[in-house]
PDB file of C-alpha atoms in Angstrom:
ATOM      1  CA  UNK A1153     101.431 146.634 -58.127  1.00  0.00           C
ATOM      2  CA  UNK A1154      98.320 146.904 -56.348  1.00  0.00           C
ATOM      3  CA  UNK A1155      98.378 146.224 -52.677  1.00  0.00           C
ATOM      4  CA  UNK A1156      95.922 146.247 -49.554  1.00  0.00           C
ATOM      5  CA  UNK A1157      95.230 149.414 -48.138  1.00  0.00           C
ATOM      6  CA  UNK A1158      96.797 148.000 -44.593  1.00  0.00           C
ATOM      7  CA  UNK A1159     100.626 147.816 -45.847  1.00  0.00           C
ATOM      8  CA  UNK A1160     103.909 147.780 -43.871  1.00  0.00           C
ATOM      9  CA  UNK A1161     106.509 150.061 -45.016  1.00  0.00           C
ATOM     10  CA  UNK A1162     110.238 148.521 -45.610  1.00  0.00           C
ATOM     11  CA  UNK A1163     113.880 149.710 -45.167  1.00  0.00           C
ATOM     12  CA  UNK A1164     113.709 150.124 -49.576  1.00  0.00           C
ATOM     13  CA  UNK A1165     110.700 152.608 -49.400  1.00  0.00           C
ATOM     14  CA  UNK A1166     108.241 149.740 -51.263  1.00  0.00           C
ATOM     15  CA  UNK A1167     105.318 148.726 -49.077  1.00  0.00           C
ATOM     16  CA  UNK A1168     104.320 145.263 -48.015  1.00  0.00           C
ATOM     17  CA  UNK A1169     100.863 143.942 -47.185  1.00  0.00           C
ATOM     18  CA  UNK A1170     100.696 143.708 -43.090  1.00  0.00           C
ATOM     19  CA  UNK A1171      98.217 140.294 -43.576  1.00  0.00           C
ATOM     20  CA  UNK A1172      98.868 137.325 -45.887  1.00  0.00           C
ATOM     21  CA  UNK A1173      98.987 134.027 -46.676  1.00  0.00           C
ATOM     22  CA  UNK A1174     101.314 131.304 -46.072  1.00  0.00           C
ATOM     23  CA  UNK A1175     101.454 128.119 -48.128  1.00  0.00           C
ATOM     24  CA  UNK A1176     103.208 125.329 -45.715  1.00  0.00           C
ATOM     25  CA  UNK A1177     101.884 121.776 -46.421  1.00  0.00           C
ATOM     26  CA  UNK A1178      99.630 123.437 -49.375  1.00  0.00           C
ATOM     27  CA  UNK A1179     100.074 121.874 -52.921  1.00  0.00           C
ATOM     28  CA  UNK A1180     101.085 118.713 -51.483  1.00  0.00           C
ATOM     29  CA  UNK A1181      97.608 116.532 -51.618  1.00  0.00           C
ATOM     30  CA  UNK A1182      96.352 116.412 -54.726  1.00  0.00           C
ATOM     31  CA  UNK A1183      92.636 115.529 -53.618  1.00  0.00           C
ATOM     32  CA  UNK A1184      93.150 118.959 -51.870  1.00  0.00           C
ATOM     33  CA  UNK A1185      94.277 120.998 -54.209  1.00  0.00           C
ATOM     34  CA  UNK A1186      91.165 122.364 -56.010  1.00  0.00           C
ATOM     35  CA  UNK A1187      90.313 123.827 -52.198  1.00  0.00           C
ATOM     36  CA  UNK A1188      93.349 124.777 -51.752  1.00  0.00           C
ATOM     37  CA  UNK A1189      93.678 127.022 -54.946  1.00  0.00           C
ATOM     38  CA  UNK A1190      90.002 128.969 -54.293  1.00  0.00           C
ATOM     39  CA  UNK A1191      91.484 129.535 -50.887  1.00  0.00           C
ATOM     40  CA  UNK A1192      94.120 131.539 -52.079  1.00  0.00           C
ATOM     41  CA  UNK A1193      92.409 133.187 -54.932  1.00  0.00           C
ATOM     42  CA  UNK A1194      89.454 134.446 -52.068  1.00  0.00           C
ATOM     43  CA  UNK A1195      92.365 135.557 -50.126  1.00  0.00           C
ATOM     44  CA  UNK A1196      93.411 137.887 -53.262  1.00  0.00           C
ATOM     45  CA  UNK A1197      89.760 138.544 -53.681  1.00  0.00           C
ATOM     46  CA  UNK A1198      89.930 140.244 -50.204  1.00  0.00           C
ATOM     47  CA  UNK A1199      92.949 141.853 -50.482  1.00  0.00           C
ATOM     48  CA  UNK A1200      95.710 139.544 -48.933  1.00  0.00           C
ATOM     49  CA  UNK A1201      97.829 139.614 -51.891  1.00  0.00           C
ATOM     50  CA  UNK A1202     101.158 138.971 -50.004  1.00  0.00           C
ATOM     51  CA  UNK A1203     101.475 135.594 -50.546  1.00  0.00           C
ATOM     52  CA  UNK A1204     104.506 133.282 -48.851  1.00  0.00           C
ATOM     53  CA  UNK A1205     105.635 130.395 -49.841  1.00  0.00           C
ATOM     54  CA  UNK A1206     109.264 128.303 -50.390  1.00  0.00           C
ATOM     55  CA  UNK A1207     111.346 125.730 -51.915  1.00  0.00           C
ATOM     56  CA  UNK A1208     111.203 123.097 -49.432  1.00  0.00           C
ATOM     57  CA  UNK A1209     107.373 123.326 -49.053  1.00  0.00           C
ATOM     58  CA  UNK A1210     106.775 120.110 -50.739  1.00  0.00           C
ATOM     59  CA  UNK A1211     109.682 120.014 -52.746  1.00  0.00           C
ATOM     60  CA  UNK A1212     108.482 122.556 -54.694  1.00  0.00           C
ATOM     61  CA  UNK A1213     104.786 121.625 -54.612  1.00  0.00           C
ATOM     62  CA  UNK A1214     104.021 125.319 -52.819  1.00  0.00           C
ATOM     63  CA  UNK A1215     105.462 126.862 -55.185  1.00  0.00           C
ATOM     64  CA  UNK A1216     103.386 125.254 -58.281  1.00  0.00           C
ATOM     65  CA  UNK A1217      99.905 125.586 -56.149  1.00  0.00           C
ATOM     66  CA  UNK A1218     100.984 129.220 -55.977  1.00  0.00           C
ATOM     67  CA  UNK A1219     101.926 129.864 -59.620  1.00  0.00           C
ATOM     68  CA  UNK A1220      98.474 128.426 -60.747  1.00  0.00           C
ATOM     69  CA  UNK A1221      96.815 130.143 -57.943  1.00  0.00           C
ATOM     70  CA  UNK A1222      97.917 133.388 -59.552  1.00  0.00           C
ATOM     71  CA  UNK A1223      97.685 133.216 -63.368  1.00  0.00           C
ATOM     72  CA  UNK A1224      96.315 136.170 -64.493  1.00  0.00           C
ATOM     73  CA  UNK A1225      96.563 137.917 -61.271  1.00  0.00           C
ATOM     74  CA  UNK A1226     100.398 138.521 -60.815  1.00  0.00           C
ATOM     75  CA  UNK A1227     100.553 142.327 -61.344  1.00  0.00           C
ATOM     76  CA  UNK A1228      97.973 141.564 -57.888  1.00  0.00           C
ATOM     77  CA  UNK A1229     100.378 139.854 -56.154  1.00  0.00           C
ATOM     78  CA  UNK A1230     103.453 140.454 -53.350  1.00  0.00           C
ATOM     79  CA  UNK A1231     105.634 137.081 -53.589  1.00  0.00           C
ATOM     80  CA  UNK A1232     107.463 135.993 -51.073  1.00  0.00           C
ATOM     81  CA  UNK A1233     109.744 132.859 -52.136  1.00  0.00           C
ATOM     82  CA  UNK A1234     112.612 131.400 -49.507  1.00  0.00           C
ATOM     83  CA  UNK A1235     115.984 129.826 -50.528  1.00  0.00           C
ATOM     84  CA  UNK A1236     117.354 126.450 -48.410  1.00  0.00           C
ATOM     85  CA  UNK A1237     120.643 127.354 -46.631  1.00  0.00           C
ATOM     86  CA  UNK A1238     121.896 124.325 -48.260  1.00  0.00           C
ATOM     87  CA  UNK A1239     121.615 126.073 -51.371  1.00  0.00           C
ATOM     88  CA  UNK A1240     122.358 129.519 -49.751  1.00  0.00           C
ATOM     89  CA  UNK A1241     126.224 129.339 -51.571  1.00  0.00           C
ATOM     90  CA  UNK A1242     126.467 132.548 -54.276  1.00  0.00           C
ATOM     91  CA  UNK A1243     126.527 130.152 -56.817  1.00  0.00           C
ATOM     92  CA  UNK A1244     123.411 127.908 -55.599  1.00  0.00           C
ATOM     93  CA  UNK A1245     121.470 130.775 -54.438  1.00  0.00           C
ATOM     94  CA  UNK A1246     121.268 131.915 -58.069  1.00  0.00           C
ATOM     95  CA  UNK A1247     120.536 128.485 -59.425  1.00  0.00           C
ATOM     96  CA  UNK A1248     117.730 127.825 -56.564  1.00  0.00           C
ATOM     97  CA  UNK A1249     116.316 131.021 -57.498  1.00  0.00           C
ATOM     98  CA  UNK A1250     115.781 130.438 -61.340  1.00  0.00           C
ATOM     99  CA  UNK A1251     114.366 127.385 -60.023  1.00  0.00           C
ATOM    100  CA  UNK A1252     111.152 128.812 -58.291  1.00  0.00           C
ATOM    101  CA  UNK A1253     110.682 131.179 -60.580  1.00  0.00           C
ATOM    102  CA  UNK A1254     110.221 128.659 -63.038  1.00  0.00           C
ATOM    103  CA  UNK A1255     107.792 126.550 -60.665  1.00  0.00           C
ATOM    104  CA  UNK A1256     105.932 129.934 -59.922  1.00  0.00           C
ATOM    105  CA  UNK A1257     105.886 130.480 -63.472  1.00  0.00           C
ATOM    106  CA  UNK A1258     106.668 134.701 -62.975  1.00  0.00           C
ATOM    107  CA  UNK A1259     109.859 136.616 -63.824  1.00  0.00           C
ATOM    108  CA  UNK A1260     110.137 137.954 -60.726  1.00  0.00           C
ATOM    109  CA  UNK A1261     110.054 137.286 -56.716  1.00  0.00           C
ATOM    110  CA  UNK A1262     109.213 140.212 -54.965  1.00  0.00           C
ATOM    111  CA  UNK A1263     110.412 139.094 -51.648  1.00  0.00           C
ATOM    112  CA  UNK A1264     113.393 136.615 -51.348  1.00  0.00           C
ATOM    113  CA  UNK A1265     114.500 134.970 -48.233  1.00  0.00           C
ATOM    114  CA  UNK A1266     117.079 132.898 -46.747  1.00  0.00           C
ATOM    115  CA  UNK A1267     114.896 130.555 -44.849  1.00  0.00           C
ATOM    116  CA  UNK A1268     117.158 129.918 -42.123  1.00  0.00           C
ATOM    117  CA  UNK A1269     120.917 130.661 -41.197  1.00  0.00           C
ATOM    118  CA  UNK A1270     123.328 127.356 -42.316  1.00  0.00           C
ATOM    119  CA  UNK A1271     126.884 127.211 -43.234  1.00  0.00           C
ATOM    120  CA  UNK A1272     127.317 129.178 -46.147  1.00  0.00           C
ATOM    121  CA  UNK A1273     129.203 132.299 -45.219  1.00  0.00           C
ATOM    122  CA  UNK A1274     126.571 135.143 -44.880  1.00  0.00           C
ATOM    123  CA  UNK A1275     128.462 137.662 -47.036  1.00  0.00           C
ATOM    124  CA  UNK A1276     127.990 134.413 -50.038  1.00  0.00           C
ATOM    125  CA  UNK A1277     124.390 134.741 -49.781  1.00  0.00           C
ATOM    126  CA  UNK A1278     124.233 138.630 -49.404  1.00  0.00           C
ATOM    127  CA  UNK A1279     126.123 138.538 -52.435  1.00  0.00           C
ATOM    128  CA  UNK A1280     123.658 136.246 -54.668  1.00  0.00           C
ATOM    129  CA  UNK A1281     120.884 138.500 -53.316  1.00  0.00           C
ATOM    130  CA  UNK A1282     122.389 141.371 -55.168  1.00  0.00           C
ATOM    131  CA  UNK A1283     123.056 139.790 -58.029  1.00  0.00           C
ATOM    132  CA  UNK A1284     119.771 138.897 -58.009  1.00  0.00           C
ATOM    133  CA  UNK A1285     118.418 142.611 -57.234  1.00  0.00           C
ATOM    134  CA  UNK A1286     120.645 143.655 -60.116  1.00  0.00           C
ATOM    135  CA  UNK A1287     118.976 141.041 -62.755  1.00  0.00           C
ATOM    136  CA  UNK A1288     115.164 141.788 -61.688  1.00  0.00           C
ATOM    137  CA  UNK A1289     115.049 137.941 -60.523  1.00  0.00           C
ATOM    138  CA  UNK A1290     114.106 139.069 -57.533  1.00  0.00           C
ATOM    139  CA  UNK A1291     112.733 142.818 -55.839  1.00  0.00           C
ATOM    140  CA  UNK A1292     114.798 142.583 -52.414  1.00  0.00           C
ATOM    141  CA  UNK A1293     115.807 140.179 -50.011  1.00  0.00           C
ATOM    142  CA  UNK A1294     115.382 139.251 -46.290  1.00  0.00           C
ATOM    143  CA  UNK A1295     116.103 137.020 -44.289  1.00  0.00           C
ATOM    144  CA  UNK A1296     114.067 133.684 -42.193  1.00  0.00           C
ATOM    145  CA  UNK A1297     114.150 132.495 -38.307  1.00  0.00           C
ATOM    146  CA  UNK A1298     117.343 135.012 -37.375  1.00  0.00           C
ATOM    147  CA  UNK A1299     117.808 135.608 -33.855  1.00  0.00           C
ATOM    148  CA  UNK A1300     119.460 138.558 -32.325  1.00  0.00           C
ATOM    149  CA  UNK A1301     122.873 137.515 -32.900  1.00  0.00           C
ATOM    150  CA  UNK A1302     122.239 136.147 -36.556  1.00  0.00           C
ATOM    151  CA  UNK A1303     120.378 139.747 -37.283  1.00  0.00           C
ATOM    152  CA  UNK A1304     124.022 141.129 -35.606  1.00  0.00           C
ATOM    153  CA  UNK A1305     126.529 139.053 -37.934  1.00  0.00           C
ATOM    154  CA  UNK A1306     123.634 139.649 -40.599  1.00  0.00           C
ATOM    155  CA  UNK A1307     124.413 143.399 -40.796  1.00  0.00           C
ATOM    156  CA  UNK A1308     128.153 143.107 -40.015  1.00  0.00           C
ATOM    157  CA  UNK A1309     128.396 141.095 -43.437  1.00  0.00           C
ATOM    158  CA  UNK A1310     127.223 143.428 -45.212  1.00  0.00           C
ATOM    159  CA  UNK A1311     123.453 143.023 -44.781  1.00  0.00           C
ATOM    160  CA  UNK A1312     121.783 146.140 -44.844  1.00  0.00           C
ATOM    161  CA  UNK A1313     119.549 146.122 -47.471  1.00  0.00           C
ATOM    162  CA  UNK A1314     117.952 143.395 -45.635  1.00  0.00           C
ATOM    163  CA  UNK A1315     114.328 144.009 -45.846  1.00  0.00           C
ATOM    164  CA  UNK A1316     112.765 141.988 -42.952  1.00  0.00           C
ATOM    165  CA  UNK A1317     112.684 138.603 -40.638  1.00  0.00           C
ATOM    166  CA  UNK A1318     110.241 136.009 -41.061  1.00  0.00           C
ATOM    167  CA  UNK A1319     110.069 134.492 -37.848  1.00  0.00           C
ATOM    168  CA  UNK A1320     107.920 132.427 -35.242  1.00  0.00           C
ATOM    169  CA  UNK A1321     105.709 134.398 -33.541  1.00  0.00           C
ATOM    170  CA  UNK A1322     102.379 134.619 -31.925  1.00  0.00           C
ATOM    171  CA  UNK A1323     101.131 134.889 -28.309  1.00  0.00           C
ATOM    172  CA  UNK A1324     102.385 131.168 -27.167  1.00  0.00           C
ATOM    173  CA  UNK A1325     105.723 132.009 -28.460  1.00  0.00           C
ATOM    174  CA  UNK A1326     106.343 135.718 -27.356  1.00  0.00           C
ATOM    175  CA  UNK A1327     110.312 135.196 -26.589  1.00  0.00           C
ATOM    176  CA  UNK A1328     111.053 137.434 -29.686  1.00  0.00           C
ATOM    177  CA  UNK A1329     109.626 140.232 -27.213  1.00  0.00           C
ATOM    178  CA  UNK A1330     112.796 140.714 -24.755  1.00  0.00           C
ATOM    179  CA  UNK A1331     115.446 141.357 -27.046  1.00  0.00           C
ATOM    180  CA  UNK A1332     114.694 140.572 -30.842  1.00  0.00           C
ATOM    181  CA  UNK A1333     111.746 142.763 -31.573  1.00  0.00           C
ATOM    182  CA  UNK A1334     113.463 146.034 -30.050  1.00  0.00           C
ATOM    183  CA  UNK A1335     116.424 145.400 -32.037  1.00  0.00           C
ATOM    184  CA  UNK A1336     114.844 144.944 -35.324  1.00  0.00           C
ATOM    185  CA  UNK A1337     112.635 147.953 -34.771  1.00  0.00           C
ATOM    186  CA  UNK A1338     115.279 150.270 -33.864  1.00  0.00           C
ATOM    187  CA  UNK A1339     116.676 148.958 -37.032  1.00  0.00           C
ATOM    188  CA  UNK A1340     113.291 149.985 -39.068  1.00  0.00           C
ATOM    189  CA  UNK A1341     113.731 145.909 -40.024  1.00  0.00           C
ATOM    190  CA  UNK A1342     109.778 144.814 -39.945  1.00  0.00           C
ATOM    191  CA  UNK A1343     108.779 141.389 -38.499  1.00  0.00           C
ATOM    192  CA  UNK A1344     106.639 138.621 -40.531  1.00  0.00           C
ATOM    193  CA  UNK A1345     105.102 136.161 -38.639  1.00  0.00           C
ATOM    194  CA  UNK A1346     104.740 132.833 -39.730  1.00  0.00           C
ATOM    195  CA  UNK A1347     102.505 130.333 -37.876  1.00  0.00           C
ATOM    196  CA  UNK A1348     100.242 133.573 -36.021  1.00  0.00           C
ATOM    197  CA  UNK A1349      97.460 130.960 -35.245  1.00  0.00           C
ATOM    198  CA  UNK A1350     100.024 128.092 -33.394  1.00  0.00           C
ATOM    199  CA  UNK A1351      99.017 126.094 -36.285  1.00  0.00           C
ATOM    200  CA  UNK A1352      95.423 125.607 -35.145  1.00  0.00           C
ATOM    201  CA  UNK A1353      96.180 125.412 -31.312  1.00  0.00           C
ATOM    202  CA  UNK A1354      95.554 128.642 -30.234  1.00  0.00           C
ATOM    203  CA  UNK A1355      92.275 128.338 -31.528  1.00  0.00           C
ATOM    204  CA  UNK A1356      90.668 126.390 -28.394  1.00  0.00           C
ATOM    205  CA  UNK A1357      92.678 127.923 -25.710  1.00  0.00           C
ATOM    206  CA  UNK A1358      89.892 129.602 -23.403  1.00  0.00           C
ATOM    207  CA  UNK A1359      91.196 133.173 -22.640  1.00  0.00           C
ATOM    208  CA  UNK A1360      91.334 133.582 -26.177  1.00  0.00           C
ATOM    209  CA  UNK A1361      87.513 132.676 -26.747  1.00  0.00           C
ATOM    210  CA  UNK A1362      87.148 134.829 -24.399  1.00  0.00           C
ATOM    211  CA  UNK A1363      88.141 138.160 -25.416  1.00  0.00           C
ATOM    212  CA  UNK A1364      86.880 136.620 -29.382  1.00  0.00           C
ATOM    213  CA  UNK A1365      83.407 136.486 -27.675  1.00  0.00           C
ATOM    214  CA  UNK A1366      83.514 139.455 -26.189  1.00  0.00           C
ATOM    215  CA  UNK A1367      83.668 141.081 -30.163  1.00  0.00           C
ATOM    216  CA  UNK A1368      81.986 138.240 -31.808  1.00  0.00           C
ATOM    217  CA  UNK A1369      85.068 137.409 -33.607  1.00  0.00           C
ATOM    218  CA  UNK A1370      86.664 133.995 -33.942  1.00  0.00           C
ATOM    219  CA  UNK A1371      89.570 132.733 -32.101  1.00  0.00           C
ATOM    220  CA  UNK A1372      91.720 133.213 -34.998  1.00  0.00           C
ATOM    221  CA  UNK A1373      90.846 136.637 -36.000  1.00  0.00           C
ATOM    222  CA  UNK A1374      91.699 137.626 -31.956  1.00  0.00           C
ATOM    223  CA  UNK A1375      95.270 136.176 -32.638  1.00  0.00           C
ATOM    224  CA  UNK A1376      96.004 137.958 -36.006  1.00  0.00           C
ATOM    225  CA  UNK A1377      94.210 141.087 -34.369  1.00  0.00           C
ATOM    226  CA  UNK A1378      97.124 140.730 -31.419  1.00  0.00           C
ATOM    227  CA  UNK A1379      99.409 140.604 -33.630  1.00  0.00           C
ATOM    228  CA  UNK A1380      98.455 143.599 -36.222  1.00  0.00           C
ATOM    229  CA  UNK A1381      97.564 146.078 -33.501  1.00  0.00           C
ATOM    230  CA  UNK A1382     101.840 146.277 -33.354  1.00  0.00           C
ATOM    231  CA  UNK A1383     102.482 147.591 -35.792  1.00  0.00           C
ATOM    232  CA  UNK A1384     105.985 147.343 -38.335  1.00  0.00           C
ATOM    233  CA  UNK A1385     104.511 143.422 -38.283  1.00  0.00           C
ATOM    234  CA  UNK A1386     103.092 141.269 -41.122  1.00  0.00           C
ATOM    235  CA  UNK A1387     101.209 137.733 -40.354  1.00  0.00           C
ATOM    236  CA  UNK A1388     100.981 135.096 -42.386  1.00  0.00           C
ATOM    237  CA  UNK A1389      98.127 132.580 -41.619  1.00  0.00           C
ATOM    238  CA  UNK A1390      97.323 129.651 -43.829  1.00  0.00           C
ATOM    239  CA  UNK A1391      94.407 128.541 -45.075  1.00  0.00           C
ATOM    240  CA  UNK A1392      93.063 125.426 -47.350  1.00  0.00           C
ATOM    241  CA  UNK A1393      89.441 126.891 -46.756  1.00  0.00           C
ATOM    242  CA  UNK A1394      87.820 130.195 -48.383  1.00  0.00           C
ATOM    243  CA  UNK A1395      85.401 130.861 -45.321  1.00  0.00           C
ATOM    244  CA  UNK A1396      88.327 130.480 -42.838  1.00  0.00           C
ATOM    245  CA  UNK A1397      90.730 132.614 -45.071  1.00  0.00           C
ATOM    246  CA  UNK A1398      87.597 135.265 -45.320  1.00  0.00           C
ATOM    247  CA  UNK A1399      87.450 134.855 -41.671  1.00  0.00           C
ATOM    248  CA  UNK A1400      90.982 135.611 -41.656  1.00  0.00           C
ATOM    249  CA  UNK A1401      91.109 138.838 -43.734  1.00  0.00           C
ATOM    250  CA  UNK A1402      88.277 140.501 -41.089  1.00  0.00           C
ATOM    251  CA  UNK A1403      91.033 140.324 -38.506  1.00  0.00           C
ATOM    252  CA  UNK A1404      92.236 143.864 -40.205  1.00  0.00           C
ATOM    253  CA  UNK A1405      89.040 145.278 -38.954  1.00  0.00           C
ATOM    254  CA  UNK A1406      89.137 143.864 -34.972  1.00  0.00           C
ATOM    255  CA  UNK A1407      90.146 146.566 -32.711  1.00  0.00           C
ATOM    256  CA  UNK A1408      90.966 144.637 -29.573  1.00  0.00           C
ATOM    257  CA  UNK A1409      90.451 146.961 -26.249  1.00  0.00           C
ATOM    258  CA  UNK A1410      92.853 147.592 -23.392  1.00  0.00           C
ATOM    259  CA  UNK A1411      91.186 145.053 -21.157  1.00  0.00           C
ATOM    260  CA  UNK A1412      91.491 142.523 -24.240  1.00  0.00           C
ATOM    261  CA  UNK A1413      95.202 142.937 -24.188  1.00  0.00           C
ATOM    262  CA  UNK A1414      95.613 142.798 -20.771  1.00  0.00           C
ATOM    263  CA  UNK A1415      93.477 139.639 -20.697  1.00  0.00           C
ATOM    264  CA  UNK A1416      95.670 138.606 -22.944  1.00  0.00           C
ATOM    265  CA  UNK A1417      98.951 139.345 -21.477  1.00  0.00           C
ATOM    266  CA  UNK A1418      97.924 137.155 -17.832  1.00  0.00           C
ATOM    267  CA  UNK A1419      97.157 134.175 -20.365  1.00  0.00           C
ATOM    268  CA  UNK A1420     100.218 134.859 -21.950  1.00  0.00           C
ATOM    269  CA  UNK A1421     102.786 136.561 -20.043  1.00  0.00           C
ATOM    270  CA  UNK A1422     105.727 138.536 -22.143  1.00  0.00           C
ATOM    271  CA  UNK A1423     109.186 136.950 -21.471  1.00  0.00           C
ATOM    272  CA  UNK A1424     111.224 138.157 -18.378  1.00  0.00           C
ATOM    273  CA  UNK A1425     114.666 137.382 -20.005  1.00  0.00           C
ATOM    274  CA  UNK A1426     116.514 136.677 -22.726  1.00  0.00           C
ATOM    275  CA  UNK A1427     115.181 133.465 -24.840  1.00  0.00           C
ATOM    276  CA  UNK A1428     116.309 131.721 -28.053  1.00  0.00           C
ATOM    277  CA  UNK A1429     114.383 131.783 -30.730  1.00  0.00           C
ATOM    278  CA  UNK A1430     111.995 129.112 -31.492  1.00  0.00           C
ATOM    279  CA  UNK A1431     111.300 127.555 -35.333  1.00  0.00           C
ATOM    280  CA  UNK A1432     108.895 124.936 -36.528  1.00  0.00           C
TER     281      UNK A1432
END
């Protein structure tokens, strides 16, 4: 597998690309779907070849804008697929698995992940992940939106082959900061941030122009920049346009200054205590 030259390592040894692409709400239009696809091919074009979609993304929709997107290009490409808790039984982990790959049209997932805790017992899941593992269905598992005390029952069930969190992060929604984030790095567990640009909103908030302006940058390469510069964490921005999602990929190369961070952190102060974590 070929991957970007930025790469994160994981708990297994195998590498991850630090920036992506996410797929929410892609595959779903049909009039949009021809943009959508050379969006995601550009993005491989330049090297974002982790690519991160899921089963509920529109009921599967993702998942077939993704296996199109990539015919011909898999050996290119670092899949990321998420199970439903619903479905998060042993037994219906398995099924929902087989599922997507047939949507993605591959014989392997590279990255599974249980896109948020439910009622299935933990240890059930863990369990289908192995099984998994063990038929080449999928490369290793994670986990999606776990807070502190989910990454804590997480490991007591058994759970340590788990390979990273996906969860909400990006400088309006630092919380992870206090307590999460330490945790997970003293656990060498790396961090994959879904929604790194707010979905859009970050993009006219003034501080942030700022410091973009300053290396005449965008908006949104100064909030996947924040986010790179910390290393052990992956970001997944989405994109239904080529320019943006080239626009995107030069984020790698903005080094934001000490007076950038700072500027930064007083528009966006770091949590002073404990908070939960926060989902879309």
């Amino acid at each position: 597998m070929t991957l970007a030259a930025d790469a994160i390592e994981l708990p297994s040894g195998q590498t991850m690309p630090v920036l992506g692409q996410g797929t929410w709400y892609l595959g779903e239009r049909p009039a949009r779907r021809r943009d959508e696809l050379a969006a995601l091919r550009a993005g491989l074009d330049l090297d974002m070849t982790m690519i991160d979609t899921a089963e509920m993304y529109g009921d599967g929709a993702s998942e077939e804008l993704v296996g199109e997107a990539i015919v011909g290009r898999r050996a290119d490409v670092f899949l990321v697929d998420k199970v439903l808790p619903s479905h998060a039984s042993r037994r219906e982990t398995l099924r929902a698995c087989r599922r997507s790959l047939q949507r993605l049209g591959v014989d392997h997932i590279d990255l599974y992940l249980l896109h948020w805790r439910g009622a299935h017992p933990l240890a059930e899941t863990i369990e289908a992940f192995g099984e998994l593992v063990e038929a080449g269905d999928i490369g290793q598992w994670g986990v999606s939106n776990f807070d502190l005390s989910d990454m804590q029952d997480l490991l007591e069930a058994g759970g340590g082959a788990c390979a990273t969190n996906q969860i909400l992060y990006n400088l309006t929604r630092r919380g992870p900061e206090f307590d999460l984030l330490p945790w997970l790095r003293e656990h060498q567990i790396p961090v994959m941030a879904y929604s790194p640009i707010e979905q859009g909103r970050l993009l006219g908030h003034p501080q942030v122009a700022e410091v973009a302006a300053r290396h005449e940058a965008t908006a949104a390469q100064v909030a996947l920049a924040w986010l790179l510069r910390q290393g052990a964490i992956a970001a997944i921005p989405r994109s239904s346009n080529p320019e943006h999602t080239r626009e995107n990929a030069e984020a790698r190369d903005l080094d934001l200054a000490e007076e950038d961070v700072a500027a930064l952190d007083a528009a966006f102060p770091p949590p002073a205590g404990p908070q939960p974590l926060e989902m879309l």
